[in-house]
Amino acid sequence: MSLTSTVNHGNNNIEIAIEGAFGFSLVQEFRQCYYEKKDFDYTIDFRRVDYIDSAGLGMLLNMQKYLSPNQKITITNTLPQVKKILLISRFDKKFMIE
């Protein structure tokens, strides 16, 4: 389980790439990627996420609540088993999922 974030000032976007299980062990690290950075849109790359639990879903919701409604959060490159969980949880209504 690891997490990296890359700031792109050119397009005003922060990409957060997560590897492994997206769950409670990443709470603090994930929060640091967006806390006090309200001038950016976000892309969350799930290319290497093989599992997401309720804590991971909660972290996404907390991020959305913290950021302003004008900021975009896009979830990209989801594996089928993770995308299924996001869709069952109706996260496609709250986030752009590619």
PDB file of C-alpha atoms in Angstrom:
ATOM      1  CA  MET A   1       0.000   0.000   0.000  1.00  0.00           C
ATOM      2  CA  SER A   2       1.510   3.255  -1.103  1.00  0.00           C
ATOM      3  CA  LEU A   3       0.428   6.645  -2.283  1.00  0.00           C
ATOM      4  CA  THR A   4       2.110   9.365  -4.348  1.00  0.00           C
ATOM      5  CA  SER A   5       0.861  12.783  -5.369  1.00  0.00           C
ATOM      6  CA  THR A   6       2.066  14.917  -8.254  1.00  0.00           C
ATOM      7  CA  VAL A   7       1.220  18.597  -8.600  1.00  0.00           C
ATOM      8  CA  ASN A   8       0.805  19.950 -12.132  1.00  0.00           C
ATOM      9  CA  HIS A   9       0.625  23.731 -11.952  1.00  0.00           C
ATOM     10  CA  GLY A  10       0.148  23.980 -15.728  1.00  0.00           C
ATOM     11  CA  ASN A  11      -3.341  22.481 -15.661  1.00  0.00           C
ATOM     12  CA  ASN A  12      -3.993  23.189 -11.974  1.00  0.00           C
ATOM     13  CA  ASN A  13      -4.345  19.504 -11.122  1.00  0.00           C
ATOM     14  CA  ILE A  14      -3.016  17.166  -8.471  1.00  0.00           C
ATOM     15  CA  GLU A  15      -2.795  13.487  -9.393  1.00  0.00           C
ATOM     16  CA  ILE A  16      -2.946  11.024  -6.529  1.00  0.00           C
ATOM     17  CA  ALA A  17      -1.747   7.534  -7.463  1.00  0.00           C
ATOM     18  CA  ILE A  18      -2.565   4.711  -5.072  1.00  0.00           C
ATOM     19  CA  GLU A  19      -1.116   1.220  -5.086  1.00  0.00           C
ATOM     20  CA  GLY A  20      -2.497  -1.852  -3.335  1.00  0.00           C
ATOM     21  CA  ALA A  21      -5.479  -1.768  -0.993  1.00  0.00           C
ATOM     22  CA  PHE A  22      -7.128   1.617  -0.484  1.00  0.00           C
ATOM     23  CA  GLY A  23      -8.190   1.541   3.135  1.00  0.00           C
ATOM     24  CA  PHE A  24      -7.715   2.846   6.650  1.00  0.00           C
ATOM     25  CA  SER A  25      -3.918   2.591   6.657  1.00  0.00           C
ATOM     26  CA  LEU A  26      -3.755   5.450   4.118  1.00  0.00           C
ATOM     27  CA  VAL A  27      -6.067   7.911   5.916  1.00  0.00           C
ATOM     28  CA  GLN A  28      -3.438  10.434   7.043  1.00  0.00           C
ATOM     29  CA  GLU A  29      -1.333  10.189   3.908  1.00  0.00           C
ATOM     30  CA  PHE A  30      -4.374  10.610   1.629  1.00  0.00           C
ATOM     31  CA  ARG A  31      -5.662  13.620   3.594  1.00  0.00           C
ATOM     32  CA  GLN A  32      -2.281  15.353   3.290  1.00  0.00           C
ATOM     33  CA  CYS A  33      -2.588  15.203  -0.506  1.00  0.00           C
ATOM     34  CA  TYR A  34      -5.571  17.574  -0.564  1.00  0.00           C
ATOM     35  CA  TYR A  35      -5.614  19.370   2.799  1.00  0.00           C
ATOM     36  CA  GLU A  36      -5.160  23.149   2.370  1.00  0.00           C
ATOM     37  CA  LYS A  37      -4.865  22.732  -1.420  1.00  0.00           C
ATOM     38  CA  LYS A  38      -8.193  24.150  -2.516  1.00  0.00           C
ATOM     39  CA  ASP A  39      -6.899  25.731  -5.734  1.00  0.00           C
ATOM     40  CA  PHE A  40      -6.600  22.445  -7.612  1.00  0.00           C
ATOM     41  CA  ASP A  41      -8.705  19.822  -9.329  1.00  0.00           C
ATOM     42  CA  TYR A  42      -7.880  16.203  -8.509  1.00  0.00           C
ATOM     43  CA  THR A  43      -7.285  13.033 -10.463  1.00  0.00           C
ATOM     44  CA  ILE A  44      -7.153   9.855  -8.407  1.00  0.00           C
ATOM     45  CA  ASP A  45      -5.411   7.073 -10.301  1.00  0.00           C
ATOM     46  CA  PHE A  46      -6.690   3.647  -9.235  1.00  0.00           C
ATOM     47  CA  ARG A  47      -4.620   1.779 -11.845  1.00  0.00           C
ATOM     48  CA  ARG A  48      -2.852  -0.236  -9.129  1.00  0.00           C
ATOM     49  CA  VAL A  49      -5.678  -0.400  -6.578  1.00  0.00           C
ATOM     50  CA  ASP A  50      -6.820  -3.990  -6.261  1.00  0.00           C
ATOM     51  CA  TYR A  51      -9.152  -3.494  -3.290  1.00  0.00           C
ATOM     52  CA  ILE A  52     -11.159  -0.682  -1.690  1.00  0.00           C
ATOM     53  CA  ASP A  53     -12.983  -0.998   1.625  1.00  0.00           C
ATOM     54  CA  SER A  54     -15.475   1.197   3.474  1.00  0.00           C
ATOM     55  CA  ALA A  55     -12.645   3.318   4.895  1.00  0.00           C
ATOM     56  CA  GLY A  56     -11.443   4.027   1.347  1.00  0.00           C
ATOM     57  CA  LEU A  57     -14.951   5.009   0.300  1.00  0.00           C
ATOM     58  CA  GLY A  58     -15.205   7.220   3.374  1.00  0.00           C
ATOM     59  CA  MET A  59     -11.912   8.935   2.525  1.00  0.00           C
ATOM     60  CA  LEU A  60     -13.246   9.829  -0.917  1.00  0.00           C
ATOM     61  CA  LEU A  61     -16.420  11.271   0.631  1.00  0.00           C
ATOM     62  CA  ASN A  62     -14.424  13.251   3.200  1.00  0.00           C
ATOM     63  CA  MET A  63     -12.282  14.667   0.410  1.00  0.00           C
ATOM     64  CA  GLN A  64     -15.380  15.720  -1.503  1.00  0.00           C
ATOM     65  CA  LYS A  65     -16.872  17.381   1.587  1.00  0.00           C
ATOM     66  CA  TYR A  66     -13.646  19.252   2.324  1.00  0.00           C
ATOM     67  CA  LEU A  67     -13.147  20.632  -1.184  1.00  0.00           C
ATOM     68  CA  SER A  68     -15.358  23.267  -2.755  1.00  0.00           C
ATOM     69  CA  PRO A  69     -18.142  22.187  -5.135  1.00  0.00           C
ATOM     70  CA  ASN A  70     -16.275  23.845  -8.022  1.00  0.00           C
ATOM     71  CA  GLN A  71     -13.336  21.478  -7.740  1.00  0.00           C
ATOM     72  CA  LYS A  72     -13.400  18.368  -9.910  1.00  0.00           C
ATOM     73  CA  ILE A  73     -12.465  14.959  -8.548  1.00  0.00           C
ATOM     74  CA  THR A  74     -11.920  12.356 -11.247  1.00  0.00           C
ATOM     75  CA  ILE A  75     -11.264   8.689 -10.491  1.00  0.00           C
ATOM     76  CA  THR A  76      -9.366   7.017 -13.343  1.00  0.00           C
ATOM     77  CA  ASN A  77      -8.079   3.620 -14.425  1.00  0.00           C
ATOM     78  CA  THR A  78     -10.202   1.526 -12.071  1.00  0.00           C
ATOM     79  CA  LEU A  79      -9.848  -2.227 -12.228  1.00  0.00           C
ATOM     80  CA  PRO A  80     -13.171  -4.055 -12.801  1.00  0.00           C
ATOM     81  CA  GLN A  81     -13.524  -5.319  -9.212  1.00  0.00           C
ATOM     82  CA  VAL A  82     -12.903  -1.834  -7.769  1.00  0.00           C
ATOM     83  CA  LYS A  83     -15.154  -0.120 -10.310  1.00  0.00           C
ATOM     84  CA  LYS A  84     -17.933  -2.548  -9.372  1.00  0.00           C
ATOM     85  CA  ILE A  85     -17.695  -1.485  -5.714  1.00  0.00           C
ATOM     86  CA  LEU A  86     -17.743   2.195  -6.692  1.00  0.00           C
ATOM     87  CA  LEU A  87     -20.809   1.698  -8.897  1.00  0.00           C
ATOM     88  CA  ILE A  88     -22.690  -0.395  -6.324  1.00  0.00           C
ATOM     89  CA  SER A  89     -21.987   2.376  -3.802  1.00  0.00           C
ATOM     90  CA  ARG A  90     -23.327   4.897  -6.355  1.00  0.00           C
ATOM     91  CA  PHE A  91     -20.111   6.875  -6.381  1.00  0.00           C
ATOM     92  CA  ASP A  92     -20.688   7.535 -10.075  1.00  0.00           C
ATOM     93  CA  LYS A  93     -23.324  10.039  -8.896  1.00  0.00           C
ATOM     94  CA  LYS A  94     -20.763  11.928  -6.785  1.00  0.00           C
ATOM     95  CA  PHE A  95     -17.529  11.559  -8.763  1.00  0.00           C
ATOM     96  CA  MET A  96     -16.470  11.373 -12.380  1.00  0.00           C
ATOM     97  CA  ILE A  97     -15.293   7.781 -12.892  1.00  0.00           C
ATOM     98  CA  GLU A  98     -13.303   7.037 -16.037  1.00  0.00           C
TER      99      GLU A  98
END
